[in-house]
Amino acid sequence: QLNSISHAGIKQTIAVEPGKYYLLTFDYAPGTTNENGSFVEVEVDGASIATLSSSSDVWEKNEFRARATSSTMTVSFEGTGT
């Protein structure tokens, strides 16, 4: 669970071909929330591509395109609830 007050996160580095675009697809549901909300920051190679939040507990599909700038790409998800 990433959307907690503990700021948990996960990341993975994958081999890619520089210059090509890749489609990042994943499902997200906030799970439990607190009075300050529930958020997940999505990053590719350290750059934020989205901050997700939801007041629904329904899983939602998300898609983002990212261009590879080197032979590896690191995708990370970081809980940012307070």
mmCIF file of N, CA, C and O in Angstrom:
data_model
loop_
_atom_site.group_PDB
_atom_site.id
_atom_site.type_symbol
_atom_site.label_atom_id
_atom_site.label_comp_id
_atom_site.label_asym_id
_atom_site.label_seq_id
_atom_site.Cartn_x
_atom_site.Cartn_y
_atom_site.Cartn_z
ATOM 1 N N GLN A 1 0.850 -1.166 0.000
ATOM 2 C CA GLN A 1 0.000 0.000 0.000
ATOM 3 C C GLN A 1 0.896 1.230 0.000
ATOM 4 O O GLN A 1 1.684 1.438 0.901
ATOM 5 N N LEU A 2 0.778 2.055 -1.031
ATOM 6 C CA LEU A 2 1.652 3.212 -1.191
ATOM 7 C C LEU A 2 1.040 4.510 -0.717
ATOM 8 O O LEU A 2 1.730 5.490 -0.531
ATOM 9 N N ASN A 3 -0.231 4.542 -0.537
ATOM 10 C CA ASN A 3 -0.917 5.803 -0.259
ATOM 11 C C ASN A 3 -1.168 5.993 1.226
ATOM 12 O O ASN A 3 -2.207 6.423 1.635
ATOM 13 N N SER A 4 -0.195 5.688 2.014
ATOM 14 C CA SER A 4 -0.338 5.810 3.451
ATOM 15 C C SER A 4 0.495 6.975 3.962
ATOM 16 O O SER A 4 1.169 7.658 3.210
ATOM 17 N N ILE A 5 0.462 7.181 5.264
ATOM 18 C CA ILE A 5 1.235 8.280 5.829
ATOM 19 C C ILE A 5 2.709 7.947 5.962
ATOM 20 O O ILE A 5 3.512 8.781 6.329
ATOM 21 N N SER A 6 3.091 6.713 5.664
ATOM 22 C CA SER A 6 4.488 6.310 5.820
ATOM 23 C C SER A 6 5.340 6.609 4.589
ATOM 24 O O SER A 6 6.529 6.374 4.603
ATOM 25 N N HIS A 7 4.762 7.103 3.526
ATOM 26 C CA HIS A 7 5.475 7.451 2.298
ATOM 27 C C HIS A 7 6.228 6.252 1.708
ATOM 28 O O HIS A 7 7.391 6.359 1.339
ATOM 29 N N ALA A 8 5.570 5.131 1.612
ATOM 30 C CA ALA A 8 6.152 3.946 1.018
ATOM 31 C C ALA A 8 6.296 4.138 -0.483
ATOM 32 O O ALA A 8 5.593 4.955 -1.085
ATOM 33 N N GLY A 9 7.189 3.379 -1.093
ATOM 34 C CA GLY A 9 7.369 3.487 -2.533
ATOM 35 C C GLY A 9 7.955 2.224 -3.119
ATOM 36 O O GLY A 9 8.504 1.385 -2.399
ATOM 37 N N ILE A 10 7.808 2.103 -4.419
ATOM 38 C CA ILE A 10 8.437 1.019 -5.161
ATOM 39 C C ILE A 10 9.002 1.604 -6.447
ATOM 40 O O ILE A 10 8.536 2.623 -6.939
ATOM 41 N N LYS A 11 10.033 0.936 -6.983
ATOM 42 C CA LYS A 11 10.568 1.359 -8.277
ATOM 43 C C LYS A 11 11.196 0.169 -8.971
ATOM 44 O O LYS A 11 11.564 -0.818 -8.333
ATOM 45 N N GLN A 12 11.287 0.289 -10.284
ATOM 46 C CA GLN A 12 11.900 -0.763 -11.094
ATOM 47 C C GLN A 12 12.633 -0.117 -12.252
ATOM 48 O O GLN A 12 12.124 0.811 -12.887
ATOM 49 N N THR A 13 13.829 -0.617 -12.522
ATOM 50 C CA THR A 13 14.612 -0.159 -13.660
ATOM 51 C C THR A 13 14.559 -1.237 -14.736
ATOM 52 O O THR A 13 14.783 -2.418 -14.460
ATOM 53 N N ILE A 14 14.226 -0.810 -15.957
ATOM 54 C CA ILE A 14 14.080 -1.750 -17.066
ATOM 55 C C ILE A 14 14.986 -1.337 -18.220
ATOM 56 O O ILE A 14 15.330 -0.168 -18.369
ATOM 57 N N ALA A 15 15.378 -2.313 -19.020
ATOM 58 C CA ALA A 15 16.174 -2.047 -20.217
ATOM 59 C C ALA A 15 15.252 -1.546 -21.323
ATOM 60 O O ALA A 15 14.173 -2.104 -21.547
ATOM 61 N N VAL A 16 15.667 -0.474 -21.989
ATOM 62 C CA VAL A 16 14.869 0.125 -23.060
ATOM 63 C C VAL A 16 15.799 0.546 -24.193
ATOM 64 O O VAL A 16 17.016 0.507 -24.063
ATOM 65 N N GLU A 17 15.203 0.985 -25.275
ATOM 66 C CA GLU A 17 15.966 1.474 -26.421
ATOM 67 C C GLU A 17 15.864 3.002 -26.471
ATOM 68 O O GLU A 17 14.765 3.542 -26.576
ATOM 69 N N PRO A 18 16.999 3.702 -26.368
ATOM 70 C CA PRO A 18 16.967 5.165 -26.361
ATOM 71 C C PRO A 18 16.225 5.738 -27.571
ATOM 72 O O PRO A 18 16.353 5.229 -28.692
ATOM 73 N N GLY A 19 15.427 6.769 -27.314
ATOM 74 C CA GLY A 19 14.691 7.441 -28.378
ATOM 75 C C GLY A 19 13.305 6.883 -28.630
ATOM 76 O O GLY A 19 12.478 7.541 -29.259
ATOM 77 N N LYS A 20 13.029 5.676 -28.166
ATOM 78 C CA LYS A 20 11.708 5.083 -28.369
ATOM 79 C C LYS A 20 10.759 5.492 -27.252
ATOM 80 O O LYS A 20 11.172 5.791 -26.139
ATOM 81 N N TYR A 21 9.468 5.506 -27.582
ATOM 82 C CA TYR A 21 8.428 5.795 -26.606
ATOM 83 C C TYR A 21 7.886 4.490 -26.043
ATOM 84 O O TYR A 21 7.733 3.506 -26.772
ATOM 85 N N TYR A 22 7.578 4.513 -24.760
ATOM 86 C CA TYR A 22 7.039 3.343 -24.077
ATOM 87 C C TYR A 22 5.748 3.738 -23.382
ATOM 88 O O TYR A 22 5.606 4.858 -22.889
ATOM 89 N N LEU A 23 4.806 2.797 -23.357
ATOM 90 C CA LEU A 23 3.520 3.027 -22.732
ATOM 91 C C LEU A 23 3.525 2.376 -21.350
ATOM 92 O O LEU A 23 3.692 1.162 -21.230
ATOM 93 N N LEU A 24 3.370 3.190 -20.334
ATOM 94 C CA LEU A 24 3.293 2.721 -18.959
ATOM 95 C C LEU A 24 1.810 2.584 -18.613
ATOM 96 O O LEU A 24 1.071 3.570 -18.640
ATOM 97 N N THR A 25 1.376 1.377 -18.312
ATOM 98 C CA THR A 25 -0.027 1.103 -18.011
ATOM 99 C C THR A 25 -0.118 0.418 -16.660
ATOM 100 O O THR A 25 0.609 -0.540 -16.403
ATOM 101 N N PHE A 26 -0.994 0.912 -15.800
ATOM 102 C CA PHE A 26 -1.187 0.303 -14.492
ATOM 103 C C PHE A 26 -2.552 0.700 -13.952
ATOM 104 O O PHE A 26 -3.162 1.660 -14.400
ATOM 105 N N ASP A 27 -3.032 -0.061 -12.986
ATOM 106 C CA ASP A 27 -4.294 0.233 -12.312
ATOM 107 C C ASP A 27 -3.987 0.829 -10.948
ATOM 108 O O ASP A 27 -2.996 0.473 -10.308
ATOM 109 N N TYR A 28 -4.864 1.741 -10.495
ATOM 110 C CA TYR A 28 -4.678 2.403 -9.210
ATOM 111 C C TYR A 28 -6.012 2.557 -8.491
ATOM 112 O O TYR A 28 -7.010 2.943 -9.095
ATOM 113 N N ALA A 29 -6.013 2.233 -7.211
ATOM 114 C CA ALA A 29 -7.132 2.523 -6.313
ATOM 115 C C ALA A 29 -6.514 3.010 -5.018
ATOM 116 O O ALA A 29 -5.487 2.484 -4.573
ATOM 117 N N PRO A 30 -7.083 4.024 -4.390
ATOM 118 C CA PRO A 30 -6.447 4.621 -3.231
ATOM 119 C C PRO A 30 -6.431 3.758 -1.985
ATOM 120 O O PRO A 30 -5.627 3.993 -1.087
ATOM 121 N N GLY A 31 -7.269 2.756 -1.878
ATOM 122 C CA GLY A 31 -7.309 1.973 -0.647
ATOM 123 C C GLY A 31 -7.823 2.837 0.484
ATOM 124 O O GLY A 31 -8.759 3.597 0.317
ATOM 125 N N THR A 32 -7.168 2.762 1.627
ATOM 126 C CA THR A 32 -7.598 3.578 2.764
ATOM 127 C C THR A 32 -7.065 4.987 2.610
ATOM 128 O O THR A 32 -5.996 5.213 2.055
ATOM 129 N N THR A 33 -7.813 5.946 3.077
ATOM 130 C CA THR A 33 -7.392 7.344 3.023
ATOM 131 C C THR A 33 -7.471 7.945 4.414
ATOM 132 O O THR A 33 -8.093 7.390 5.306
ATOM 133 N N ASN A 34 -6.833 9.081 4.585
ATOM 134 C CA ASN A 34 -6.952 9.813 5.837
ATOM 135 C C ASN A 34 -7.565 11.174 5.539
ATOM 136 O O ASN A 34 -7.889 11.478 4.402
ATOM 137 N N GLU A 35 -7.691 12.015 6.556
ATOM 138 C CA GLU A 35 -8.372 13.290 6.367
ATOM 139 C C GLU A 35 -7.642 14.222 5.404
ATOM 140 O O GLU A 35 -8.226 15.160 4.873
ATOM 141 N N ASN A 36 -6.362 13.990 5.142
ATOM 142 C CA ASN A 36 -5.588 14.846 4.240
ATOM 143 C C ASN A 36 -5.531 14.315 2.813
ATOM 144 O O ASN A 36 -4.877 14.889 1.969
ATOM 145 N N GLY A 37 -6.150 13.184 2.556
ATOM 146 C CA GLY A 37 -6.158 12.643 1.208
ATOM 147 C C GLY A 37 -5.170 11.510 1.026
ATOM 148 O O GLY A 37 -4.410 11.165 1.920
ATOM 149 N N SER A 38 -5.186 10.950 -0.142
ATOM 150 C CA SER A 38 -4.356 9.812 -0.492
ATOM 151 C C SER A 38 -3.801 10.058 -1.885
ATOM 152 O O SER A 38 -4.557 10.202 -2.834
ATOM 153 N N PHE A 39 -2.486 10.127 -2.006
ATOM 154 C CA PHE A 39 -1.859 10.484 -3.273
ATOM 155 C C PHE A 39 -0.694 9.553 -3.584
ATOM 156 O O PHE A 39 -0.017 9.082 -2.680
ATOM 157 N N VAL A 40 -0.466 9.336 -4.864
ATOM 158 C CA VAL A 40 0.687 8.573 -5.328
ATOM 159 C C VAL A 40 1.358 9.368 -6.430
ATOM 160 O O VAL A 40 0.712 9.778 -7.403
ATOM 161 N N GLU A 41 2.642 9.605 -6.272
ATOM 162 C CA GLU A 41 3.453 10.309 -7.277
ATOM 163 C C GLU A 41 4.059 9.261 -8.207
ATOM 164 O O GLU A 41 4.657 8.295 -7.744
ATOM 165 N N VAL A 42 3.882 9.451 -9.505
ATOM 166 C CA VAL A 42 4.441 8.542 -10.506
ATOM 167 C C VAL A 42 5.597 9.262 -11.190
ATOM 168 O O VAL A 42 5.430 10.388 -11.678
ATOM 169 N N GLU A 43 6.773 8.624 -11.197
ATOM 170 C CA GLU A 43 7.960 9.237 -11.801
ATOM 171 C C GLU A 43 8.614 8.293 -12.794
ATOM 172 O O GLU A 43 8.578 7.078 -12.627
ATOM 173 N N VAL A 44 9.211 8.898 -13.821
ATOM 174 C CA VAL A 44 10.054 8.165 -14.771
ATOM 175 C C VAL A 44 11.404 8.857 -14.774
ATOM 176 O O VAL A 44 11.493 10.068 -15.016
ATOM 177 N N ASP A 45 12.437 8.110 -14.446
ATOM 178 C CA ASP A 45 13.805 8.632 -14.362
ATOM 179 C C ASP A 45 13.885 9.879 -13.477
ATOM 180 O O ASP A 45 14.556 10.857 -13.787
ATOM 181 N N GLY A 46 13.146 9.873 -12.367
ATOM 182 C CA GLY A 46 13.193 10.958 -11.408
ATOM 183 C C GLY A 46 12.322 12.155 -11.725
ATOM 184 O O GLY A 46 12.220 13.075 -10.926
ATOM 185 N N ALA A 47 11.677 12.157 -12.877
ATOM 186 C CA ALA A 47 10.799 13.269 -13.259
ATOM 187 C C ALA A 47 9.343 12.864 -13.047
ATOM 188 O O ALA A 47 8.911 11.806 -13.510
ATOM 189 N N SER A 48 8.586 13.710 -12.366
ATOM 190 C CA SER A 48 7.182 13.421 -12.117
ATOM 191 C C SER A 48 6.390 13.453 -13.418
ATOM 192 O O SER A 48 6.508 14.385 -14.211
ATOM 193 N N ILE A 49 5.588 12.414 -13.639
ATOM 194 C CA ILE A 49 4.701 12.405 -14.801
ATOM 195 C C ILE A 49 3.242 12.485 -14.375
ATOM 196 O O ILE A 49 2.377 12.770 -15.195
ATOM 197 N N ALA A 50 2.965 12.237 -13.068
ATOM 198 C CA ALA A 50 1.587 12.324 -12.587
ATOM 199 C C ALA A 50 1.553 12.250 -11.072
ATOM 200 O O ALA A 50 2.403 11.623 -10.453
ATOM 201 N N THR A 51 0.544 12.898 -10.510
ATOM 202 C CA THR A 51 0.189 12.708 -9.111
ATOM 203 C C THR A 51 -1.245 12.215 -9.113
ATOM 204 O O THR A 51 -2.139 12.906 -9.600
ATOM 205 N N LEU A 52 -1.446 11.014 -8.617
ATOM 206 C CA LEU A 52 -2.766 10.395 -8.658
ATOM 207 C C LEU A 52 -3.445 10.513 -7.313
ATOM 208 O O LEU A 52 -2.807 10.378 -6.262
ATOM 209 N N SER A 53 -4.737 10.763 -7.349
ATOM 210 C CA SER A 53 -5.563 10.738 -6.151
ATOM 211 C C SER A 53 -6.962 10.334 -6.569
ATOM 212 O O SER A 53 -7.324 10.425 -7.738
ATOM 213 N N SER A 54 -7.720 9.892 -5.614
ATOM 214 C CA SER A 54 -9.077 9.494 -5.922
ATOM 215 C C SER A 54 -9.879 9.434 -4.638
ATOM 216 O O SER A 54 -9.340 9.107 -3.579
ATOM 217 N N SER A 55 -11.136 9.755 -4.719
ATOM 218 C CA SER A 55 -12.020 9.615 -3.562
ATOM 219 C C SER A 55 -12.829 8.326 -3.675
ATOM 220 O O SER A 55 -13.650 8.023 -2.828
ATOM 221 N N SER A 56 -12.565 7.566 -4.714
ATOM 222 C CA SER A 56 -13.271 6.315 -4.958
ATOM 223 C C SER A 56 -12.354 5.153 -4.610
ATOM 224 O O SER A 56 -11.140 5.255 -4.699
ATOM 225 N N ASP A 57 -12.946 4.031 -4.204
ATOM 226 C CA ASP A 57 -12.130 2.842 -3.954
ATOM 227 C C ASP A 57 -12.164 1.883 -5.146
ATOM 228 O O ASP A 57 -11.791 0.735 -5.041
ATOM 229 N N VAL A 58 -12.588 2.395 -6.304
ATOM 230 C CA VAL A 58 -12.658 1.610 -7.528
ATOM 231 C C VAL A 58 -11.310 1.683 -8.250
ATOM 232 O O VAL A 58 -10.719 2.755 -8.370
ATOM 233 N N TRP A 59 -10.825 0.554 -8.717
ATOM 234 C CA TRP A 59 -9.567 0.524 -9.471
ATOM 235 C C TRP A 59 -9.761 1.267 -10.795
ATOM 236 O O TRP A 59 -10.741 1.044 -11.500
ATOM 237 N N GLU A 60 -8.812 2.137 -11.120
ATOM 238 C CA GLU A 60 -8.859 2.908 -12.353
ATOM 239 C C GLU A 60 -7.598 2.642 -13.173
ATOM 240 O O GLU A 60 -6.495 2.621 -12.630
ATOM 241 N N LYS A 61 -7.785 2.468 -14.486
ATOM 242 C CA LYS A 61 -6.658 2.236 -15.384
ATOM 243 C C LYS A 61 -5.991 3.566 -15.714
ATOM 244 O O LYS A 61 -6.664 4.567 -15.957
ATOM 245 N N ASN A 62 -4.672 3.580 -15.719
ATOM 246 C CA ASN A 62 -3.890 4.767 -16.050
ATOM 247 C C ASN A 62 -2.882 4.409 -17.131
ATOM 248 O O ASN A 62 -2.309 3.311 -17.119
ATOM 249 N N GLU A 63 -2.669 5.331 -18.059
ATOM 250 C CA GLU A 63 -1.687 5.129 -19.134
ATOM 251 C C GLU A 63 -0.896 6.415 -19.343
ATOM 252 O O GLU A 63 -1.471 7.506 -19.368
ATOM 253 N N PHE A 64 0.403 6.259 -19.461
ATOM 254 C CA PHE A 64 1.287 7.388 -19.719
ATOM 255 C C PHE A 64 2.346 6.963 -20.720
ATOM 256 O O PHE A 64 2.832 5.836 -20.677
ATOM 257 N N ARG A 65 2.722 7.875 -21.599
ATOM 258 C CA ARG A 65 3.818 7.630 -22.538
ATOM 259 C C ARG A 65 5.077 8.253 -21.996
ATOM 260 O O ARG A 65 5.054 9.348 -21.446
ATOM 261 N N ALA A 66 6.180 7.537 -22.155
ATOM 262 C CA ALA A 66 7.464 8.062 -21.713
ATOM 263 C C ALA A 66 8.510 7.742 -22.780
ATOM 264 O O ALA A 66 8.521 6.650 -23.344
ATOM 265 N N ARG A 67 9.369 8.713 -23.057
ATOM 266 C CA ARG A 67 10.426 8.533 -24.064
ATOM 267 C C ARG A 67 11.710 8.158 -23.356
ATOM 268 O O ARG A 67 12.140 8.818 -22.409
ATOM 269 N N ALA A 68 12.328 7.097 -23.824
ATOM 270 C CA ALA A 68 13.598 6.642 -23.258
ATOM 271 C C ALA A 68 14.717 7.581 -23.689
ATOM 272 O O ALA A 68 14.842 7.908 -24.864
ATOM 273 N N THR A 69 15.511 8.012 -22.729
ATOM 274 C CA THR A 69 16.638 8.896 -23.031
ATOM 275 C C THR A 69 17.973 8.188 -22.862
ATOM 276 O O THR A 69 19.015 8.754 -23.178
ATOM 277 N N SER A 70 17.930 6.955 -22.360
ATOM 278 C CA SER A 70 19.145 6.152 -22.226
ATOM 279 C C SER A 70 18.758 4.685 -22.372
ATOM 280 O O SER A 70 17.620 4.374 -22.720
ATOM 281 N N SER A 71 19.662 3.790 -22.069
ATOM 282 C CA SER A 71 19.391 2.360 -22.248
ATOM 283 C C SER A 71 18.613 1.751 -21.085
ATOM 284 O O SER A 71 18.257 0.573 -21.129
ATOM 285 N N THR A 72 18.339 2.532 -20.043
ATOM 286 C CA THR A 72 17.496 2.080 -18.938
ATOM 287 C C THR A 72 16.478 3.156 -18.598
ATOM 288 O O THR A 72 16.687 4.337 -18.872
ATOM 289 N N MET A 73 15.384 2.733 -18.006
ATOM 290 C CA MET A 73 14.333 3.636 -17.560
ATOM 291 C C MET A 73 13.886 3.164 -16.179
ATOM 292 O O MET A 73 13.610 1.973 -15.998
ATOM 293 N N THR A 74 13.828 4.094 -15.231
ATOM 294 C CA THR A 74 13.369 3.756 -13.887
ATOM 295 C C THR A 74 11.985 4.344 -13.663
ATOM 296 O O THR A 74 11.787 5.550 -13.811
ATOM 297 N N VAL A 75 11.045 3.473 -13.335
ATOM 298 C CA VAL A 75 9.676 3.873 -13.057
ATOM 299 C C VAL A 75 9.462 3.730 -11.560
ATOM 300 O O VAL A 75 9.801 2.686 -10.977
ATOM 301 N N SER A 76 8.917 4.766 -10.922
ATOM 302 C CA SER A 76 8.704 4.688 -9.467
ATOM 303 C C SER A 76 7.326 5.211 -9.097
ATOM 304 O O SER A 76 6.747 6.049 -9.784
ATOM 305 N N PHE A 77 6.820 4.650 -8.005
ATOM 306 C CA PHE A 77 5.545 5.038 -7.419
ATOM 307 C C PHE A 77 5.819 5.343 -5.946
ATOM 308 O O PHE A 77 6.349 4.503 -5.231
ATOM 309 N N GLU A 78 5.458 6.546 -5.505
ATOM 310 C CA GLU A 78 5.744 6.970 -4.134
ATOM 311 C C GLU A 78 4.477 7.518 -3.491
ATOM 312 O O GLU A 78 3.861 8.442 -4.011
ATOM 313 N N GLY A 79 4.096 6.929 -2.359
ATOM 314 C CA GLY A 79 2.955 7.432 -1.613
ATOM 315 C C GLY A 79 3.290 8.791 -1.019
ATOM 316 O O GLY A 79 4.364 8.973 -0.443
ATOM 317 N N THR A 80 2.394 9.765 -1.183
ATOM 318 C CA THR A 80 2.673 11.113 -0.697
ATOM 319 C C THR A 80 1.588 11.611 0.244
ATOM 320 O O THR A 80 1.426 12.805 0.411
ATOM 321 N N GLY A 81 0.815 10.713 0.840
ATOM 322 C CA GLY A 81 -0.204 11.137 1.801
ATOM 323 C C GLY A 81 0.456 11.758 3.020
ATOM 324 O O GLY A 81 1.637 11.538 3.289
ATOM 325 N N THR A 82 -0.276 12.563 3.737
ATOM 326 C CA THR A 82 0.284 13.204 4.932
ATOM 327 C C THR A 82 -0.413 12.750 6.184
ATOM 328 O O THR A 82 -1.453 12.180 6.142
#
